[in-house]
Amino acid sequence: MDSLLAVRYLRTSFDTNYVARPEGRLTLKIRGNQTGNSVHAKGTVNDLHFKSDLSTSHKTTISLAAAYRGIALSYSLNPAKLGGFYKDYELNIDYYGSRFCINANYQRASSLSGNIEYGEELRRMEKNDARMKMYNITAYYIFNHRRYSVAAPFTQSYIQRRSAGSWLAGISYQGGNIKASDELKERRPEAKDIRISFGHFGIGGGYGYNLVLAKKWLFHISAMPTFIVYNRNKITVNDERRNVGRMRFNMLFNERAAIVYNFSPRYFAGATLVMSNTLFNDKAVTVNQNKWVVRAFVGMRLWK
């Protein structure tokens, strides 16, 4: 079994002068993770100005991971959830291949808090007053896939030996909805029934670069702006609905950054950032989201 895994693990389409597999067969990591999300919406409904600024509680987890010949298992622990202080649910799926990469996120949250303005009315939203479901998906193709590895800074399953960059081409989608919770409707039956729905699909491209310094430091930065070609944003207040206006110059951005330091061929540490946000120009309905994931890690490789 080890021989079969070794053949698969060491088979690579990379230029080994730039990218190579690490020497160790087994990689162990401890990682701290934190995520956050904020949604800002504004528009005009029934000739009244609408504006909302809502944010979820930050999710903090600690995870342990082990990878053998490219096959990995991990376990995450959320101290706030164990104590009953955090009830949101979030799922992140990341795939970093040599040619294609995918970042997908699903979030179901009841920890939204912030302010909602409608006309002359200002409402303070506390936790459990609203429910949110959110989807974020980004997929992109790497043109210089023989010399540039996204997996090197984000999963450490490869080693970037020399600096290299690549143009990227990809697609992005954000979708979801925010609505008043049943608890709020029971507690305040006179409160207006507000719903925010959004969904937009973008196509575009960008550039990424891995900078290697002194054979120990690896710095990564990449950005992929996409132009939104489909938009279904809308705001509903007591069955009065306002849809997005005509297509304008709207964009969806995906940014990534990472830093990795190799103390030796065996020990390493670093941090990563993945962010998704929007830029809209629409007087009828505007919904902007800022979703981010930060990770810090320490790891070691065993068994040459």
Short mmCIF file of C-alpha atoms in Angstrom, two decimals:
data_model
loop_
_atom_site.label_atom_id
_atom_site.label_comp_id
_atom_site.label_asym_id
_atom_site.label_seq_id
_atom_site.Cartn_x
_atom_site.Cartn_y
_atom_site.Cartn_z
CA MET A 1 0.00 0.00 0.00
CA ASP A 2 2.83 2.40 0.85
CA SER A 3 4.45 1.73 -2.53
CA LEU A 4 1.20 2.46 -4.38
CA LEU A 5 0.71 5.69 -2.42
CA ALA A 6 4.33 6.67 -3.07
CA VAL A 7 3.90 6.31 -6.86
CA ARG A 8 0.81 8.51 -6.77
CA TYR A 9 2.36 11.01 -4.36
CA LEU A 10 5.64 11.48 -6.23
CA ARG A 11 4.07 11.62 -9.70
CA THR A 12 3.92 15.31 -10.58
CA SER A 13 3.39 17.55 -13.59
CA PHE A 14 5.48 20.35 -12.03
CA ASP A 15 8.89 21.56 -13.16
CA THR A 16 10.95 20.18 -10.26
CA ASN A 17 13.40 23.09 -10.54
CA TYR A 18 10.53 25.25 -9.23
CA VAL A 19 8.18 22.93 -7.35
CA ALA A 20 8.83 19.63 -5.54
CA ARG A 21 7.28 17.33 -2.98
CA PRO A 22 8.58 17.58 0.63
CA GLU A 23 10.90 14.86 1.84
CA GLY A 24 8.73 13.58 4.70
CA ARG A 25 6.01 11.01 4.12
CA LEU A 26 3.99 12.08 7.17
CA THR A 27 3.02 15.69 7.91
CA LEU A 28 1.50 16.77 11.24
CA LYS A 29 -0.03 20.22 11.83
CA ILE A 30 -1.80 22.13 14.55
CA ARG A 31 -3.83 25.04 13.24
CA GLY A 32 -5.85 27.94 14.61
CA ASN A 33 -8.70 29.19 12.42
CA GLN A 34 -10.96 32.23 12.55
CA THR A 35 -13.74 33.27 10.16
CA GLY A 36 -16.05 36.26 9.91
CA ASN A 37 -18.76 37.62 7.63
CA SER A 38 -20.50 40.97 7.23
CA VAL A 39 -23.38 41.90 4.91
CA HIS A 40 -24.34 45.47 4.01
CA ALA A 41 -27.53 46.15 2.06
CA LYS A 42 -29.25 49.34 0.93
CA GLY A 43 -31.94 50.44 -1.50
CA THR A 44 -35.38 51.99 -1.83
CA VAL A 45 -38.51 49.99 -0.97
CA ASN A 46 -41.98 51.53 -1.31
CA ASP A 47 -40.31 54.96 -1.74
CA LEU A 48 -38.57 54.64 1.64
CA HIS A 49 -34.81 54.36 2.14
CA PHE A 50 -33.57 50.99 3.42
CA LYS A 51 -30.13 50.28 4.91
CA SER A 52 -28.73 47.39 6.95
CA ASP A 53 -25.31 46.65 8.42
CA LEU A 54 -25.12 43.13 9.88
CA SER A 55 -22.20 40.95 10.98
CA THR A 56 -21.88 37.42 12.33
CA SER A 57 -19.89 36.43 15.39
CA HIS A 58 -16.35 35.36 14.66
CA LYS A 59 -15.85 31.61 14.62
CA THR A 60 -12.61 30.37 16.22
CA THR A 61 -11.48 26.76 16.05
CA ILE A 62 -8.36 24.70 16.75
CA SER A 63 -7.61 21.77 14.47
CA LEU A 64 -5.17 18.87 14.33
CA ALA A 65 -4.27 17.38 10.97
CA ALA A 66 -2.21 14.46 9.71
CA ALA A 67 -1.33 13.77 6.06
CA TYR A 68 0.40 10.63 4.80
CA ARG A 69 1.50 10.49 1.16
CA GLY A 70 -1.13 13.11 0.25
CA ILE A 71 -4.05 11.53 2.15
CA ALA A 72 -5.10 13.76 5.06
CA LEU A 73 -7.36 13.55 8.10
CA SER A 74 -8.15 16.41 10.47
CA TYR A 75 -10.27 17.17 13.51
CA SER A 76 -11.43 20.63 14.60
CA LEU A 77 -12.55 21.81 18.02
CA ASN A 78 -14.61 24.95 18.71
CA PRO A 79 -14.34 25.94 22.41
CA ALA A 80 -17.22 28.46 22.14
CA LYS A 81 -19.53 25.83 20.65
CA LEU A 82 -18.69 23.35 23.40
CA GLY A 83 -19.60 26.02 25.95
CA GLY A 84 -22.90 26.74 24.22
CA PHE A 85 -21.90 30.29 23.18
CA TYR A 86 -21.70 29.66 19.42
CA LYS A 87 -24.54 28.04 17.47
CA ASP A 88 -23.70 28.92 13.86
CA TYR A 89 -22.71 26.25 11.36
CA GLU A 90 -20.01 26.65 8.73
CA LEU A 91 -18.44 24.30 6.19
CA ASN A 92 -15.30 25.16 4.19
CA ILE A 93 -14.03 22.98 1.34
CA ASP A 94 -10.70 23.85 -0.31
CA TYR A 95 -9.12 22.00 -3.22
CA TYR A 96 -5.67 23.07 -4.39
CA GLY A 97 -4.68 21.12 -7.48
CA SER A 98 -1.88 21.79 -9.93
CA ARG A 99 -4.16 23.21 -12.65
CA PHE A 100 -7.49 23.90 -10.91
CA CYS A 101 -8.33 25.26 -7.44
CA ILE A 102 -11.71 25.51 -5.71
CA ASN A 103 -12.73 27.36 -2.53
CA ALA A 104 -16.30 26.68 -1.35
CA ASN A 105 -18.06 27.85 1.79
CA TYR A 106 -21.52 27.32 3.27
CA GLN A 107 -22.65 29.21 6.38
CA ARG A 108 -25.86 29.03 8.42
CA ALA A 109 -25.86 31.74 11.09
CA SER A 110 -28.14 33.07 13.82
CA SER A 111 -25.50 35.29 15.44
CA LEU A 112 -26.15 38.28 13.16
CA SER A 113 -26.18 41.64 14.92
CA GLY A 114 -26.21 45.25 13.79
CA ASN A 115 -28.61 47.95 12.65
CA ILE A 116 -31.46 48.13 10.13
CA GLU A 117 -32.89 51.46 8.97
CA TYR A 118 -36.19 51.76 7.10
CA GLY A 119 -37.51 55.25 6.56
CA GLU A 120 -37.43 56.97 9.94
CA GLU A 121 -37.32 53.68 11.86
CA LEU A 122 -34.04 52.38 13.30
CA ARG A 123 -34.01 48.80 14.58
CA ARG A 124 -31.20 47.22 16.55
CA MET A 125 -30.76 43.55 15.65
CA GLU A 126 -29.35 41.24 18.30
CA LYS A 127 -28.29 37.59 18.14
CA ASN A 128 -31.13 35.19 17.22
CA ASP A 129 -33.23 38.02 15.70
CA ALA A 130 -32.34 36.94 12.15
CA ARG A 131 -31.31 33.84 10.23
CA MET A 132 -28.79 33.78 7.39
CA LYS A 133 -27.83 31.15 4.82
CA MET A 134 -24.83 31.92 2.64
CA TYR A 135 -22.93 30.24 -0.21
CA ASN A 136 -19.54 31.29 -1.62
CA ILE A 137 -17.84 29.38 -4.44
CA THR A 138 -14.70 30.28 -6.39
CA ALA A 139 -12.99 28.12 -9.03
CA TYR A 140 -10.00 29.13 -11.13
CA TYR A 141 -7.52 27.76 -13.65
CA ILE A 142 -3.74 28.25 -13.30
CA PHE A 143 -1.97 28.89 -16.61
CA ASN A 144 1.64 28.54 -15.39
CA HIS A 145 0.82 25.34 -13.50
CA ARG A 146 4.23 23.73 -14.09
CA ARG A 147 6.18 26.38 -12.11
CA TYR A 148 3.60 27.92 -9.78
CA SER A 149 1.94 25.99 -6.93
CA VAL A 150 -1.00 27.29 -4.86
CA ALA A 151 -0.80 24.17 -2.68
CA ALA A 152 2.70 25.13 -1.47
CA PRO A 153 1.57 28.12 0.64
CA PHE A 154 -1.91 26.84 1.55
CA THR A 155 -1.50 23.11 2.28
CA GLN A 156 2.30 22.69 2.38
CA SER A 157 1.92 19.50 0.32
CA TYR A 158 4.47 20.95 -2.12
CA ILE A 159 7.62 23.06 -1.76
CA GLN A 160 8.04 26.15 -3.95
CA ARG A 161 11.77 26.20 -4.67
CA ARG A 162 11.97 29.31 -6.84
CA SER A 163 9.79 32.38 -7.22
CA ALA A 164 7.09 32.13 -9.87
CA GLY A 165 3.71 33.57 -10.78
CA SER A 166 0.78 32.83 -13.02
CA TRP A 167 -2.25 34.37 -14.66
CA LEU A 168 -5.57 33.01 -13.42
CA ALA A 169 -8.98 32.61 -15.04
CA GLY A 170 -12.04 31.72 -13.04
CA ILE A 171 -15.63 32.10 -11.92
CA SER A 172 -17.24 33.21 -8.63
CA TYR A 173 -20.68 32.88 -7.10
CA GLN A 174 -22.22 34.37 -3.95
CA GLY A 175 -25.77 33.62 -2.88
CA GLY A 176 -28.00 33.45 0.15
CA ASN A 177 -30.69 35.16 2.16
CA ILE A 178 -31.31 36.90 5.48
CA LYS A 179 -34.73 36.93 7.13
CA ALA A 180 -36.34 37.58 10.51
CA SER A 181 -36.32 34.64 12.91
CA ASP A 182 -39.46 33.01 14.33
CA GLU A 183 -38.34 34.11 17.81
CA LEU A 184 -38.34 37.79 16.74
CA LYS A 185 -41.79 37.47 15.14
CA GLU A 186 -43.20 35.97 18.34
CA ARG A 187 -41.52 38.54 20.59
CA ARG A 188 -42.30 41.55 18.41
CA PRO A 189 -45.30 40.80 16.17
CA GLU A 190 -45.51 44.49 15.18
CA ALA A 191 -41.98 44.45 13.69
CA LYS A 192 -41.75 44.66 9.92
CA ASP A 193 -41.02 41.43 8.07
CA ILE A 194 -37.70 42.13 6.30
CA ARG A 195 -35.96 39.77 3.89
CA ILE A 196 -32.72 40.27 1.98
CA SER A 197 -31.97 37.88 -0.89
CA PHE A 198 -28.89 37.95 -3.07
CA GLY A 199 -27.18 35.92 -5.74
CA HIS A 200 -24.57 36.99 -8.26
CA PHE A 201 -22.29 35.14 -10.67
CA GLY A 202 -19.04 36.55 -12.00
CA ILE A 203 -16.48 35.67 -14.67
CA GLY A 204 -12.98 37.10 -14.74
CA GLY A 205 -9.30 36.56 -14.10
CA GLY A 206 -6.33 37.73 -12.10
CA TYR A 207 -2.76 37.00 -11.11
CA GLY A 208 -0.94 35.17 -8.33
CA TYR A 209 2.70 35.14 -7.27
CA ASN A 210 4.88 33.04 -4.96
CA LEU A 211 8.01 34.82 -3.72
CA VAL A 212 10.78 32.61 -2.29
CA LEU A 213 13.46 34.30 -0.17
CA ALA A 214 16.62 32.66 1.23
CA LYS A 215 15.06 29.21 0.58
CA LYS A 216 13.18 29.51 3.88
CA TRP A 217 10.53 32.19 3.35
CA LEU A 218 7.55 31.81 1.02
CA PHE A 219 5.21 34.78 0.43
CA HIS A 220 2.03 34.38 -1.59
CA ILE A 221 -0.40 37.00 -2.86
CA SER A 222 -3.13 36.67 -5.47
CA ALA A 223 -6.25 38.51 -6.57
CA MET A 224 -8.97 37.51 -9.00
CA PRO A 225 -11.61 40.16 -9.79
CA THR A 226 -14.67 38.93 -11.68
CA PHE A 227 -17.31 40.94 -13.53
CA ILE A 228 -20.84 40.07 -12.46
CA VAL A 229 -22.92 38.85 -15.40
CA TYR A 230 -25.93 37.62 -13.38
CA ASN A 231 -27.52 39.40 -10.43
CA ARG A 232 -30.75 38.62 -8.53
CA ASN A 233 -30.40 40.83 -5.43
CA LYS A 234 -33.66 41.97 -3.84
CA ILE A 235 -35.08 43.44 -0.61
CA THR A 236 -38.59 42.67 0.70
CA VAL A 237 -40.38 44.62 3.47
CA ASN A 238 -43.88 43.37 4.40
CA ASP A 239 -44.39 41.79 0.95
CA GLU A 240 -43.23 45.00 -0.79
CA ARG A 241 -40.33 43.83 -2.94
CA ARG A 242 -37.64 45.79 -4.73
CA ASN A 243 -35.45 43.98 -7.25
CA VAL A 244 -32.04 45.00 -8.50
CA GLY A 245 -32.02 47.59 -11.27
CA ARG A 246 -30.43 47.31 -14.69
CA MET A 247 -26.95 45.86 -15.00
CA ARG A 248 -24.17 48.23 -13.96
CA PHE A 249 -20.44 48.02 -13.29
CA ASN A 250 -20.53 45.40 -10.52
CA MET A 251 -17.61 43.22 -9.45
CA LEU A 252 -16.81 40.35 -7.11
CA PHE A 253 -13.27 40.10 -5.72
CA ASN A 254 -11.35 37.10 -4.39
CA GLU A 255 -8.07 37.74 -2.59
CA ARG A 256 -5.55 35.38 -1.01
CA ALA A 257 -2.36 35.89 0.95
CA ALA A 258 0.00 33.55 2.79
CA ILE A 259 3.38 33.42 4.49
CA VAL A 260 5.31 30.22 5.28
CA TYR A 261 8.65 29.93 7.07
CA ASN A 262 10.62 26.68 6.90
CA PHE A 263 12.82 26.39 9.99
CA SER A 264 14.33 23.26 8.41
CA PRO A 265 13.18 20.59 5.95
CA ARG A 266 11.23 19.10 8.90
CA TYR A 267 9.64 22.07 10.74
CA PHE A 268 7.55 24.94 9.34
CA ALA A 269 5.02 27.59 10.40
CA GLY A 270 2.87 30.21 8.72
CA ALA A 271 -0.48 31.91 8.19
CA THR A 272 -3.02 32.23 5.36
CA LEU A 273 -5.89 34.56 4.44
CA VAL A 274 -8.74 33.92 1.99
CA MET A 275 -11.24 36.75 1.40
CA SER A 276 -14.27 37.33 -0.82
CA ASN A 277 -16.05 40.67 -1.21
CA THR A 278 -18.17 42.66 -3.66
CA LEU A 279 -18.39 46.10 -5.26
CA PHE A 280 -21.84 47.21 -6.42
CA ASN A 281 -23.15 50.38 -8.03
CA ASP A 282 -26.95 50.18 -8.05
CA LYS A 283 -29.41 52.72 -6.65
CA ALA A 284 -32.30 50.22 -6.53
CA VAL A 285 -30.76 47.37 -4.48
CA THR A 286 -27.17 46.94 -3.31
CA VAL A 287 -25.95 43.94 -1.27
CA ASN A 288 -22.25 43.78 -0.37
CA GLN A 289 -20.64 40.90 1.47
CA ASN A 290 -17.19 40.57 3.07
CA LYS A 291 -16.30 36.97 3.95
CA TRP A 292 -12.86 36.03 5.28
CA VAL A 293 -10.97 33.05 6.70
CA VAL A 294 -7.64 33.41 8.57
CA ARG A 295 -5.50 30.44 9.57
CA ALA A 296 -2.22 30.16 11.49
CA PHE A 297 -0.34 26.85 11.71
CA VAL A 298 2.75 25.02 12.95
CA GLY A 299 3.79 21.70 11.45
CA MET A 300 6.44 19.03 11.12
CA ARG A 301 7.37 16.35 8.57
CA LEU A 302 8.51 12.85 9.52
CA TRP A 303 10.00 9.81 7.79
CA LYS A 304 12.06 10.50 4.71
#
